[in-house]
Tab-separated table of C-alpha atoms and ligand atoms in Angstrom:
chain	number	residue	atom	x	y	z
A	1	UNK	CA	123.110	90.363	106.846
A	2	UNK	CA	124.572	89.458	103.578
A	3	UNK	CA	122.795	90.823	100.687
A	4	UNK	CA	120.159	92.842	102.381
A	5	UNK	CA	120.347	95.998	100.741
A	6	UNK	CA	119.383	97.747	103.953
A	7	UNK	CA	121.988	96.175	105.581
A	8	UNK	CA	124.159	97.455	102.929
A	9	UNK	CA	122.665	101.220	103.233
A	10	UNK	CA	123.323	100.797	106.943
A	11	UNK	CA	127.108	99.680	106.958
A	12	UNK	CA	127.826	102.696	104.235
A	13	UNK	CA	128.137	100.171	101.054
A	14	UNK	CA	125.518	101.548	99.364
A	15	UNK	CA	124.445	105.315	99.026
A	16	UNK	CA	121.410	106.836	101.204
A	17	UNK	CA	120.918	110.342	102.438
A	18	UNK	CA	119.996	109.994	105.436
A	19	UNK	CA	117.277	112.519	107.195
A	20	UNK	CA	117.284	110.956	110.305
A	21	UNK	CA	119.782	108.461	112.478
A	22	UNK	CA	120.618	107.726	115.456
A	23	UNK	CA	121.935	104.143	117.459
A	24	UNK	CA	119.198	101.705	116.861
A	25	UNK	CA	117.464	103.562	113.387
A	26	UNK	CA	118.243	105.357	110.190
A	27	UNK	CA	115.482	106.404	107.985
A	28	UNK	CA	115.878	107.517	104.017
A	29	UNK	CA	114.303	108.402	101.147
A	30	UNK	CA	112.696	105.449	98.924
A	31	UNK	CA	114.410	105.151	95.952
A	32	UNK	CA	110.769	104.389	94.018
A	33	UNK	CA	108.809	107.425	96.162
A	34	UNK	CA	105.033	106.385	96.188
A	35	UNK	CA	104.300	109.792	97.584
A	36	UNK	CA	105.627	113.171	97.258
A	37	UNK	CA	107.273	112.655	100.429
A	38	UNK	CA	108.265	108.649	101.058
A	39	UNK	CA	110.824	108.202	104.120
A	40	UNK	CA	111.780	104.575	104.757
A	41	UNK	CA	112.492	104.349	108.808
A	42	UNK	CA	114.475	101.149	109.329
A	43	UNK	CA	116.463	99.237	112.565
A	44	UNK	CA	120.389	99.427	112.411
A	45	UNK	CA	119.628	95.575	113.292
A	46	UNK	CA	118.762	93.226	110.975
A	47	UNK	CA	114.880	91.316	111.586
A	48	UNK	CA	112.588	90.215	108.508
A	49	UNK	CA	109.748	91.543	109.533
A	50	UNK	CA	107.089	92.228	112.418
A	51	UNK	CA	107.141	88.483	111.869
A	52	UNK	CA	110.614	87.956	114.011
A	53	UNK	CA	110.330	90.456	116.222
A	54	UNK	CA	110.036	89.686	119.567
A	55	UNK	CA	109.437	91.489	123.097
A	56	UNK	CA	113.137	92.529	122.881
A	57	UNK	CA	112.109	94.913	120.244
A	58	UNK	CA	109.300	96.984	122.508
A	59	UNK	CA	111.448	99.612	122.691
A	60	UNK	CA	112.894	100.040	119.240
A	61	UNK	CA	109.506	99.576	117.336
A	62	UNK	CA	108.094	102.099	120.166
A	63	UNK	CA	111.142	104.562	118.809
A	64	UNK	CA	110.666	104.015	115.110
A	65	UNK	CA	107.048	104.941	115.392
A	66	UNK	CA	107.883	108.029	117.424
A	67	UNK	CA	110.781	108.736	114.924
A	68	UNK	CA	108.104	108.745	112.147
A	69	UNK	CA	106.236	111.424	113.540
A	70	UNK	CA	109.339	113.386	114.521
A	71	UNK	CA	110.411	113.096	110.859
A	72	UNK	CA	106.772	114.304	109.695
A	73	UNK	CA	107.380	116.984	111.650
A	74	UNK	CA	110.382	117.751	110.211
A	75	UNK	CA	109.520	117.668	106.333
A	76	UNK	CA	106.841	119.616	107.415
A	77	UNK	CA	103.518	117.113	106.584
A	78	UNK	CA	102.625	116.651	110.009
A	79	UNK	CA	99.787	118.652	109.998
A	80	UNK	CA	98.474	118.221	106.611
A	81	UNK	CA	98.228	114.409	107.188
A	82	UNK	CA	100.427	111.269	107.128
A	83	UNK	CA	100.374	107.406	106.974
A	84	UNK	CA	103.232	104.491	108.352
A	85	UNK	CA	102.903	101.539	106.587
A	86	UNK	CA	104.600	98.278	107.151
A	87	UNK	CA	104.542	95.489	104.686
A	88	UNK	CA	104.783	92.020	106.680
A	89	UNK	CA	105.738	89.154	104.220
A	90	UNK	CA	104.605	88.185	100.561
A	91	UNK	CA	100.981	88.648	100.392
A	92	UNK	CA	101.437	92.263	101.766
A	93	UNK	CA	103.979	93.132	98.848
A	94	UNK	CA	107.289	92.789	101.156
A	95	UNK	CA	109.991	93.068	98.951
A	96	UNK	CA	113.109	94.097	100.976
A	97	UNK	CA	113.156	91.531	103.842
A	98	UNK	CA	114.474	93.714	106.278
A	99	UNK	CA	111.740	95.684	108.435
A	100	UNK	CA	111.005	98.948	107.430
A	101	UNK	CA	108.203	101.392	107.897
A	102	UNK	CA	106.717	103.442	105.321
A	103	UNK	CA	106.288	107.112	106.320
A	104	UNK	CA	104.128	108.766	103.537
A	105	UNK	CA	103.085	112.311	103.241
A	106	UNK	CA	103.063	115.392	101.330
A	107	UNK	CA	99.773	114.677	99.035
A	108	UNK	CA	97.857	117.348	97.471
A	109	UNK	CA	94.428	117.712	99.876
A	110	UNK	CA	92.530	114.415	100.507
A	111	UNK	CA	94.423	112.975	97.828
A	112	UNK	CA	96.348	110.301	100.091
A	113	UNK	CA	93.035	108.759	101.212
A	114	UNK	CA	91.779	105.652	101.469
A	115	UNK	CA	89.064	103.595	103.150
A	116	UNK	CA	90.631	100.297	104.526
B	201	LIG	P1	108.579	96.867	100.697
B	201	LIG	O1	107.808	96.548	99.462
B	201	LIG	O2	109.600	95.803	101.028
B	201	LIG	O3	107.709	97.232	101.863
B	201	LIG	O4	109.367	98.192	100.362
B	201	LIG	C1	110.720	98.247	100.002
B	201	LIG	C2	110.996	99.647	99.528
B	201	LIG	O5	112.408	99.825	99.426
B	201	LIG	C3	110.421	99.945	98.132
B	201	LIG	O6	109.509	101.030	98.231
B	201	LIG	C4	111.650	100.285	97.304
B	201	LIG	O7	111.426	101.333	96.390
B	201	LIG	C5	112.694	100.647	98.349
B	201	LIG	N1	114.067	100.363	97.963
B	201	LIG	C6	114.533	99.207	97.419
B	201	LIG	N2	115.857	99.292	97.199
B	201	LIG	C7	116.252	100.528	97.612
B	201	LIG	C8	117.498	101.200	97.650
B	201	LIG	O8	118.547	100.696	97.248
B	201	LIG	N3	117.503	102.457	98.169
B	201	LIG	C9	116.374	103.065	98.623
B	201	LIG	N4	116.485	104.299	99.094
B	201	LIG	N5	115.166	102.458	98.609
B	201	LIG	C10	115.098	101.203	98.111
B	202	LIG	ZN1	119.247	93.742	106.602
């Protein structure tokens, strides 16, 4: 989609190093890390949010969440802890409009918690 900078990281236009891709997902770093280790996991295709997904997605939100805890794995903060956070429109503090989950890690002990 034009001017969806995700879009933009997906097609090549704009840099990313990637840690993780494969045909339906690409995940990067954040460019603003609000963690010491801040992966953005994001669908090739373009939908706003979990606000136009649909039952056609099943399996590709099923894989991103999998994908997150594969990449936890990987960077090594599986087992000290982890969140996956998804921001779902303007009240939740969406700014990109292009799904994405948060994968957030890498926190001194405890220091990542909260009570929700
Ligand atoms: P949201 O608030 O929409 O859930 O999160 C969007 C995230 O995308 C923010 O944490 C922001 O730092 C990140 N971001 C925005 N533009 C870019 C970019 O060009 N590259 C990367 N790697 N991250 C970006
Ligand atoms: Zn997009």
């Amino acid at each position: 989609m034009e001017n969806c900078v995700f879009c933009k990281i997906i097609a090549g236009e704009m840099p990313a190093k990637f840690v993780y891709q494969d045909d339906l997902i690409v995940a990067f770093p954040d460019i603003k890390p609000s963690a010491p280790v801040h992966i953005l996991i994001v669908p090739k295709k373009h939908t706003e949010s979990l606000k136009t997904t649909s039952e056609e997605d099943q399996v590709l939100l099923g894989k991103m969440l999998l994908i997150a805890g594969k990449i936890a794995k990987d960077l090594g903060i599986s087992e000290s802890g982890f969140k996956v956070v998804i921001n779902n429109g303007p009240d939740a503090g969406q700014l990109v409009k292009h799904l994405h989950f948060h994968l957030l890690g890498g926190w001194a002990k405890n220091e990542g918690r909260v009570t929700i």
